Every structure is written in structure tokens, then in C-alpha cells.
């Protein structure tokens, strides 16, 4: 579908939430230093917004946050703002630093249950106040997408990241480039829209909730999660001390290829002991694309025998926040494993549910 956003007469209402990041910076004319600008004066800096003809309200984080400082409290704050304003707006645009945008956007996809309106994250690599900025384009198109409707219904009722001409499902994204404007990728799920002269939505890939249930915001998260990236030559002491960390509940273990790891006896024993103590260890591939298939090689099989669960084709970002979310809601290790074994909101692909792994 080539979607056209609402016409001027529709006067879509969009809430723009500026959390921080490069996009909100301008260059001080005298000193040349980058400083945050006041988004209440957004239309002075981006006069093009007036031509869109939407009602754009702004909520600005005070002070704006570099996304390296963003975490569960920031995610809860954004969820709260969306929940409080849900009925008053047609869509939401979140301006966020690019560095941890995939974590925040993935977290929101789980925290905003029954979402029926667009929540579009964007940011930029160059400040909006700079001549060659990518921020204006990203901002304007993100607002258009958040306002886009077909037959009175939002075209993209999902949490997404829009960046450099591509709209991606949030919980499938990762930041892949620190320099290029084309900074985000979704290797295991196709784009929801491509933007050129027109915005071309791929509605077959977009998630449409079947029943219009009221939004159910969730705020509970458990931080006792870690990422363990395996590599040749790992030290037993280091791995042991990670798995023995007090309070640790969940581990996203990044393995080789289709989910393989060294077959050393000490490693197997440490994993098995950790699982026996109630830890949930999720196997994610270190490759940028593809899926974990622990049945495929003996080196993956022994992880299954140790009680490690498959993360399928999940991104690390999505698996981390999904574990935070599930443990945050007080689920037992077995219940968490069960939920890791199914797609809650399109974050993993399970092509044949009978082949689910445990
Ligand atoms: N350090 C910044 C941040 O993530 C970079 C950016 O905005 O792109 O907040």
C-alpha cells in the first residue's frame, strides 16, 4: 500500500516526546558548541512542520538525556506519558539518542500491551541545527507515519524505528553504524515501510491487533539480567563469577553461528549448575542475521542438554528487555522459559511451532 498520511482537514494530533540525543542539538552561533534546543520552539527550527498541518504537541524531558543514560526508569517514564495521553492523540513520535534506541524501543513494544496506535522512534546522526542534518527528514517522516491512517485506522499500530527511509519493527532492530545516516537494520524481519517519493507500507508485515482491547501499560522490570558473549579461550573463573552474580536471574548468551559453543566439560557444568539454580539462559547467535538451531550441531546440542533455551532469531536487545519484562512480572523460571519460547509481539520468528526448542 502506498499510504498517504492524513490530509490537512483531518488535523491528526501527534504527541512528540523528546527524550534527548543528537537530534535535539543546535550549534551555538557564537561558540560553535553543540547545545540542546527547546523543543517548545520546534516550529521555529523546523518550519516545514507547519506545512504538514497536524497538531503537534511536545513533551520534553528535562534535562534531555543522552541515550547511554537511558534505562528502565526512562522507559517507564515514556510508557507513562503515552498511557496518560493515549486517548488524546492519534500517534506518538519519540525522539531518542540512537545509541540505545533499539533497547528502549524494544522495551516499549513489550510494555505497551494491546497497542493500537503508532509509536515511532527516530533520532539523527547529525544535530537538527546543522546544515546537512538527517534529523529533519527523519522527524518529518516519522510524524507523517505516526499520523497515517487508512479507513480511519492507523496504518502502523506498532512500536517502530524510522531511520533514513526505512520503517522497522522496533524489537527487530539493532544499531549497526556509528557514522552512516543509515544506522539501523532489521536483519531477520522485513521493513514495514520504505520511504522514497511515496511512503510504501508493507501491510502484510505489519502487526494488526485482532481485537481492540484497551491499552495495558506495564511498568515492572527486573534488572537482574546479563549478556554473556562467548569467545574462544574463555576463562572458567570469569564465566563462573558471571553466572554466580548475586541475584542474577536471566542470561542472554551470545553464541557462535547457529547457536554453538565450546564443548568443554567445565563450561557445560557451569551452565547446568546455573540452570539448576533457576537461571534462565537464552541462546542468541553472535551473527547479525539468522537463527539459533541447537539441534543442528553437537556443539549446540550440549547446550540444550545443559538446559539452555533457544532465543530463535531474536536480537540481543530484544531478548534482554524481554527477560527484564518477564522476570519483572514475577514469573517463575519455567514460565519465563515458556514465554521465551513464543513470540509475544513479533519479536521472534517461530516458523513451525511444533519444532519449538526448550
Ligand atoms: N550519544 C547520542 C545518544 O545516543 C548519540 C545520538 O543521539 O545519536 O544519545
Coordinates of C-alpha atoms and ligand atoms in Angstrom, one line a residue:
X1 CA 0.0 0.0 0.0
X2 CA 1.2 3.5 -0.8
X3 CA 0.0 5.3 2.3
X4 CA -0.9 8.9 2.3
X5 CA -0.9 10.4 5.7
X6 CA -4.0 12.3 6.9
X7 CA -4.9 15.3 4.9
X8 CA -4.8 18.8 6.5
X9 CA -8.6 18.6 7.2
X10 CA -8.1 15.5 9.3
X11 CA -5.8 17.5 11.6
X12 CA -4.2 14.5 13.2
X13 CA -2.8 15.0 16.7
X14 CA 0.7 13.8 17.4
X15 CA 2.5 13.9 20.7
X16 CA 6.2 14.3 20.2
X17 CA 8.3 13.2 23.1
X18 CA 11.8 14.5 23.1
X19 CA 14.0 12.4 25.4
X20 CA 17.4 13.7 24.3
X21 CA 20.1 12.7 21.8
X22 CA 21.8 14.3 18.9
X23 CA 18.7 15.2 17.1
X24 CA 17.8 18.0 19.6
X25 CA 21.0 19.8 19.3
X26 CA 21.9 23.1 17.6
X27 CA 25.2 24.8 17.1
X28 CA 25.7 27.9 19.2
X29 CA 26.2 30.7 16.6
X30 CA 28.9 32.3 18.7
X31 CA 30.9 29.4 20.2
X32 CA 30.1 26.7 17.7
X33 CA 29.4 24.3 20.6
X34 CA 26.5 21.9 20.4
X35 CA 23.7 22.6 22.8
X36 CA 20.2 21.3 23.3
X37 CA 17.4 23.4 21.9
X38 CA 14.0 24.0 23.4
X39 CA 11.5 21.8 21.6
X40 CA 8.7 24.1 22.6
X41 CA 10.2 26.3 19.8
X42 CA 10.3 23.3 17.4
X43 CA 8.4 25.0 14.6
X44 CA 11.0 27.9 14.5
X45 CA 13.7 25.3 13.9
X46 CA 11.7 23.1 11.6
X47 CA 9.2 25.4 9.8
X48 CA 8.4 22.6 7.4
X49 CA 6.2 21.1 10.2
X50 CA 3.6 23.9 9.7
X51 CA 3.1 22.6 6.2
X52 CA 2.1 19.2 7.4
X53 CA -0.9 20.7 9.1
X54 CA -1.0 18.4 12.1
X55 CA -1.5 19.3 15.7
X56 CA 1.9 18.5 17.1
X57 CA 2.3 18.8 20.9
X58 CA 5.7 18.5 22.6
X59 CA 6.7 16.8 25.8
X60 CA 10.3 17.5 26.6
X61 CA 12.5 15.5 29.1
X62 CA 14.2 17.9 31.5
X63 CA 17.1 17.7 31.3
X64 CA 17.4 15.9 27.9
X65 CA 19.2 12.5 28.3
X66 CA 22.0 11.1 26.3
X67 CA 20.6 7.6 25.4
X68 CA 23.6 6.0 27.2
X69 CA 21.9 7.1 30.4
X70 CA 18.5 5.7 29.4
X71 CA 17.3 2.6 31.1
X72 CA 14.2 1.1 32.9
X73 CA 13.3 4.4 34.7
X74 CA 13.3 6.3 31.4
X75 CA 11.3 3.5 29.7
X76 CA 8.7 3.6 32.4
X77 CA 8.5 7.4 32.1
X78 CA 7.9 7.2 28.3
X79 CA 5.3 4.5 28.9
X80 CA 3.6 6.6 31.5
X81 CA 3.5 9.7 29.2
X82 CA 2.0 7.6 26.4
X83 CA -0.6 5.9 28.7
X84 CA -1.7 9.3 30.2
X85 CA -2.1 10.8 26.7
X86 CA -3.2 7.8 24.8
X87 CA -6.8 8.8 24.1
X88 CA -5.9 12.4 23.1
X89 CA -3.5 11.6 20.3
X90 CA -3.5 9.7 17.0
X91 CA 0.1 8.7 17.3
X92 CA 3.3 9.2 19.2
X93 CA 6.8 10.2 18.0
X94 CA 9.7 9.5 20.3
X95 CA 12.9 11.4 19.7
X96 CA 15.7 9.5 21.3
X97 CA 19.5 9.1 21.0
X98 CA 20.5 6.5 18.6
X99 CA 22.9 4.6 20.8
X100 CA 20.4 2.7 22.9
X101 CA 17.3 3.4 20.8
X102 CA 16.8 -0.3 19.9
X103 CA 16.7 -1.2 23.7
X104 CA 14.2 1.5 24.6
X105 CA 12.0 0.8 21.5
X106 CA 12.1 -3.0 22.1
X107 CA 11.2 -2.5 25.8
X108 CA 8.2 -0.3 24.8
X109 CA 7.0 -3.0 22.4
X110 CA 6.6 -5.3 25.4
X111 CA 5.4 -2.7 27.9
X112 CA 2.6 -1.3 25.8
X113 CA 0.3 -4.3 25.6
X114 CA -2.7 -4.0 23.2
X115 CA -1.1 -1.0 21.4
X116 CA -3.4 0.2 18.7
X117 CA -1.7 3.4 17.7
X118 CA 1.7 4.2 16.1
X119 CA 4.7 4.8 18.4
X120 CA 7.5 5.8 16.1
X121 CA 11.1 6.3 17.4
X122 CA 13.5 8.4 15.5
X123 CA 16.7 10.4 16.0
X124 CA 19.6 11.5 13.9
X125 CA 23.3 11.2 13.4
X126 CA 23.7 14.9 12.9
X127 CA 22.1 17.6 15.0
X128 CA 18.9 19.1 13.6
X129 CA 20.6 22.5 13.7
X130 CA 23.3 21.5 11.3
X131 CA 23.2 22.1 7.6
X132 CA 23.5 18.5 6.5
X133 CA 21.3 17.1 9.2
X134 CA 19.4 13.9 8.7
X135 CA 17.2 14.9 11.6
X136 CA 14.6 17.0 9.7
X137 CA 13.9 14.3 7.2
X138 CA 13.6 11.7 10.0
X139 CA 11.4 13.8 12.2
X140 CA 9.0 14.9 9.4
X141 CA 8.6 11.4 8.0
X142 CA 8.2 9.9 11.5
X143 CA 5.4 12.4 12.2
X144 CA 3.7 11.5 8.8
X145 CA 3.9 7.8 9.6
X146 CA 2.5 8.3 13.1
X147 CA -0.4 10.2 11.6
X148 CA -1.1 7.9 8.7
X149 CA -4.5 6.3 8.6
X150 CA -6.4 4.1 6.1
X151 CA -10.2 4.0 6.5
X152 CA -9.9 5.8 9.8
X153 CA -7.5 3.2 11.3
X154 CA -3.8 3.7 11.9
X155 CA -1.6 2.1 9.2
X156 CA 1.1 1.1 11.6
X157 CA -0.2 0.4 15.1
X158 CA 3.2 -0.8 16.3
X159 CA 6.3 0.4 18.1
X160 CA 8.8 1.1 15.3
X161 CA 12.0 2.8 14.5
X162 CA 12.1 5.1 11.4
X163 CA 15.5 6.0 10.2
X164 CA 16.9 7.0 6.8
X165 CA 14.0 6.0 4.6
X166 CA 13.1 2.7 6.4
X167 CA 10.5 1.9 8.9
X168 CA 11.4 -1.1 11.0
X169 CA 9.7 -3.2 13.8
X170 CA 11.4 -1.9 16.9
X171 CA 12.1 -5.2 18.6
X172 CA 13.9 -6.5 15.4
X173 CA 16.3 -3.6 15.2
X174 CA 19.9 -3.0 16.1
X175 CA 22.2 0.0 15.6
X176 CA 24.8 -1.1 13.1
X177 CA 26.7 2.1 12.2
X178 CA 28.1 4.9 14.3
X179 CA 28.6 7.2 11.3
X180 CA 26.3 6.5 8.4
X181 CA 22.8 8.0 8.2
X182 CA 21.6 4.5 7.5
X183 CA 22.3 3.4 11.1
X184 CA 19.7 0.8 11.9
X185 CA 19.0 -2.7 10.5
X186 CA 16.4 -5.4 11.0
X187 CA 18.2 -8.5 9.6
X188 CA 15.6 -11.0 10.5
X189 CA 12.4 -9.2 9.6
X190 CA 11.5 -7.2 6.5
X191 CA 10.9 -3.4 6.7
X192 CA 7.4 -2.3 7.5
X193 CA 7.7 0.6 5.0
X194 CA 10.2 2.1 2.5
X195 CA 10.2 5.8 2.0
X196 CA 11.0 7.5 -1.3
X197 CA 8.8 9.8 -3.2
X198 CA 5.9 7.9 -1.5
X199 CA 5.7 6.0 1.8
X200 CA 5.2 2.4 0.7
X201 CA 3.8 0.4 3.6
X202 CA 4.1 -3.4 3.5
X203 CA 0.8 -4.1 5.4
X204 CA 1.4 -7.8 5.2
X205 CA 4.3 -7.4 7.6
X206 CA 2.6 -5.0 10.0
X207 CA 1.0 -6.4 13.1
X208 CA -2.7 -5.6 13.5
X209 CA -4.3 -6.5 16.8
X210 CA -7.4 -8.6 16.1
X211 CA -9.5 -7.2 18.9
X212 CA -9.5 -3.6 20.0
X213 CA -8.6 -4.1 23.6
X214 CA -7.7 -1.1 25.8
X215 CA -4.0 -0.2 26.1
X216 CA -2.5 -2.0 29.0
X217 CA 0.7 -0.2 30.1
X218 CA 3.3 -2.3 32.0
X219 CA 5.9 -0.8 34.3
X220 CA 7.5 -3.8 36.1
X221 CA 11.0 -4.7 35.0
X222 CA 13.8 -6.7 36.7
X223 CA 17.4 -5.6 36.1
X224 CA 18.9 -8.9 37.2
X225 CA 19.8 -9.9 33.6
X226 CA 23.1 -10.0 31.8
X227 CA 24.7 -10.6 28.4
X228 CA 27.4 -13.2 28.1
X229 CA 29.3 -13.2 24.8
X230 CA 31.3 -16.3 24.4
X231 CA 34.6 -16.4 22.6
X232 CA 37.4 -18.9 22.0
X233 CA 39.7 -19.1 25.1
X234 CA 37.2 -18.1 27.8
X235 CA 38.4 -18.4 31.4
X236 CA 36.4 -20.7 33.7
X237 CA 36.8 -18.2 36.5
X238 CA 35.4 -15.3 34.6
X239 CA 32.4 -17.3 33.4
X240 CA 31.8 -18.8 36.9
X241 CA 31.8 -15.4 38.5
X242 CA 29.3 -14.0 36.0
X243 CA 26.9 -16.9 36.5
X244 CA 27.3 -16.7 40.3
X245 CA 26.5 -13.0 40.4
X246 CA 24.1 -12.4 43.4
X247 CA 20.5 -12.1 42.3
X248 CA 21.2 -12.9 38.6
X249 CA 18.0 -14.4 37.0
X250 CA 18.5 -14.3 33.3
X251 CA 21.4 -14.5 30.8
X252 CA 21.4 -13.7 27.1
X253 CA 24.2 -15.9 25.9
X254 CA 25.6 -14.9 22.5
X255 CA 27.0 -18.0 20.8
X256 CA 28.6 -18.9 17.5
X257 CA 26.8 -19.4 14.3
X258 CA 23.5 -21.3 14.7
X259 CA 23.9 -21.5 18.4
X260 CA 27.1 -23.3 19.1
X261 CA 29.6 -23.1 22.0
X262 CA 32.8 -24.9 23.1
X263 CA 32.1 -28.5 24.4
X264 CA 34.5 -28.1 27.3
X265 CA 33.3 -30.0 30.4
X266 CA 33.7 -27.1 32.8
X267 CA 31.5 -24.9 30.6
X268 CA 28.8 -27.5 30.4
X269 CA 28.9 -28.0 34.2
X270 CA 28.7 -24.3 35.0
X271 CA 25.7 -23.8 32.6
X272 CA 24.0 -26.9 34.1
X273 CA 24.5 -25.8 37.6
X274 CA 23.2 -22.3 36.8
X275 CA 20.1 -23.7 35.2
X276 CA 19.6 -26.0 38.2
X277 CA 19.8 -22.9 40.5
X278 CA 16.9 -21.3 38.5
X279 CA 18.7 -19.1 36.0
X280 CA 17.2 -18.8 32.5
X281 CA 19.9 -18.9 29.9
X282 CA 18.8 -17.9 26.4
X283 CA 20.9 -18.7 23.3
X284 CA 21.3 -16.0 20.7
X285 CA 23.6 -16.0 17.8
X286 CA 26.5 -13.6 17.5
X287 CA 25.8 -13.4 13.8
X288 CA 23.9 -10.3 12.7
X289 CA 21.4 -12.4 10.8
X290 CA 19.9 -15.9 11.1
X291 CA 18.5 -18.1 13.8
X292 CA 19.7 -20.4 16.6
X293 CA 19.1 -24.1 15.8
X294 CA 20.6 -26.0 18.7
X295 CA 19.7 -29.4 17.1
X296 CA 22.0 -28.8 14.2
X297 CA 25.4 -29.4 15.6
X298 CA 26.7 -31.4 18.5
X299 CA 28.2 -28.1 19.8
X300 CA 24.7 -26.8 20.1
X301 CA 23.1 -30.0 21.3
X302 CA 25.1 -30.0 24.5
X303 CA 23.8 -26.5 25.4
X304 CA 20.2 -27.9 25.1
X305 CA 21.3 -30.8 27.4
X306 CA 22.5 -28.2 29.9
X307 CA 19.0 -26.6 29.9
X308 CA 19.8 -23.6 27.8
X309 CA 16.7 -22.3 25.8
X310 CA 16.7 -21.1 22.2
X311 CA 16.4 -17.4 21.5
X312 CA 15.5 -18.2 17.9
X313 CA 16.3 -15.2 15.7
X314 CA 16.0 -12.6 18.4
X315 CA 18.2 -9.6 18.7
X316 CA 20.2 -9.3 21.8
X317 CA 18.5 -6.0 22.6
X318 CA 15.0 -7.6 22.4
X319 CA 16.0 -10.7 24.4
X320 CA 17.5 -8.6 27.2
X321 CA 14.4 -6.4 27.7
X322 CA 12.0 -9.4 27.2
X323 CA 13.8 -11.2 30.2
X324 CA 13.6 -7.9 32.2
X325 CA 9.9 -7.7 31.4
X326 CA 9.1 -11.3 32.2
X327 CA 11.1 -11.5 35.4
X328 CA 9.7 -8.1 36.4
X329 CA 6.2 -9.6 36.4
X330 CA 7.2 -12.2 38.9
X331 CA 7.2 -15.2 36.5
X332 CA 8.9 -18.4 37.6
X333 CA 11.9 -19.6 35.6
X334 CA 9.7 -22.2 33.9
X335 CA 7.1 -19.6 33.0
X336 CA 9.9 -17.3 31.7
X337 CA 11.2 -20.2 29.5
X338 CA 7.7 -20.8 28.2
X339 CA 7.3 -17.2 27.2
X340 CA 10.8 -17.0 25.6
X341 CA 9.6 -19.9 23.5
X342 CA 6.9 -17.9 21.9
X343 CA 6.5 -14.6 20.1
X344 CA 4.8 -12.0 22.3
X345 CA 4.7 -9.1 19.8
X346 CA 6.5 -10.3 16.7
X347 CA 10.0 -10.2 18.2
X348 CA 11.0 -13.7 17.1
X349 CA 10.1 -16.0 14.2
X350 CA 8.9 -19.5 15.0
X351 CA 8.1 -20.9 11.6
X352 CA 7.0 -24.3 12.8
X353 CA 5.6 -24.2 16.4
X354 CA 5.9 -27.9 16.7
X355 CA 9.7 -27.5 16.4
X356 CA 10.0 -25.2 19.4
X357 CA 13.0 -25.9 21.5
X358 CA 13.4 -25.9 25.1
Ligands
LIG1 N1 25.1 9.7 22.1 C1 23.9 10.1 21.4 C2 22.8 9.3 22.1 O1 22.6 8.2 21.9 C3 24.0 9.7 20.0 C4 22.8 10.0 19.2 O2 21.9 10.7 19.6 O3 22.7 9.5 18.1 O4 22.1 9.9 22.9

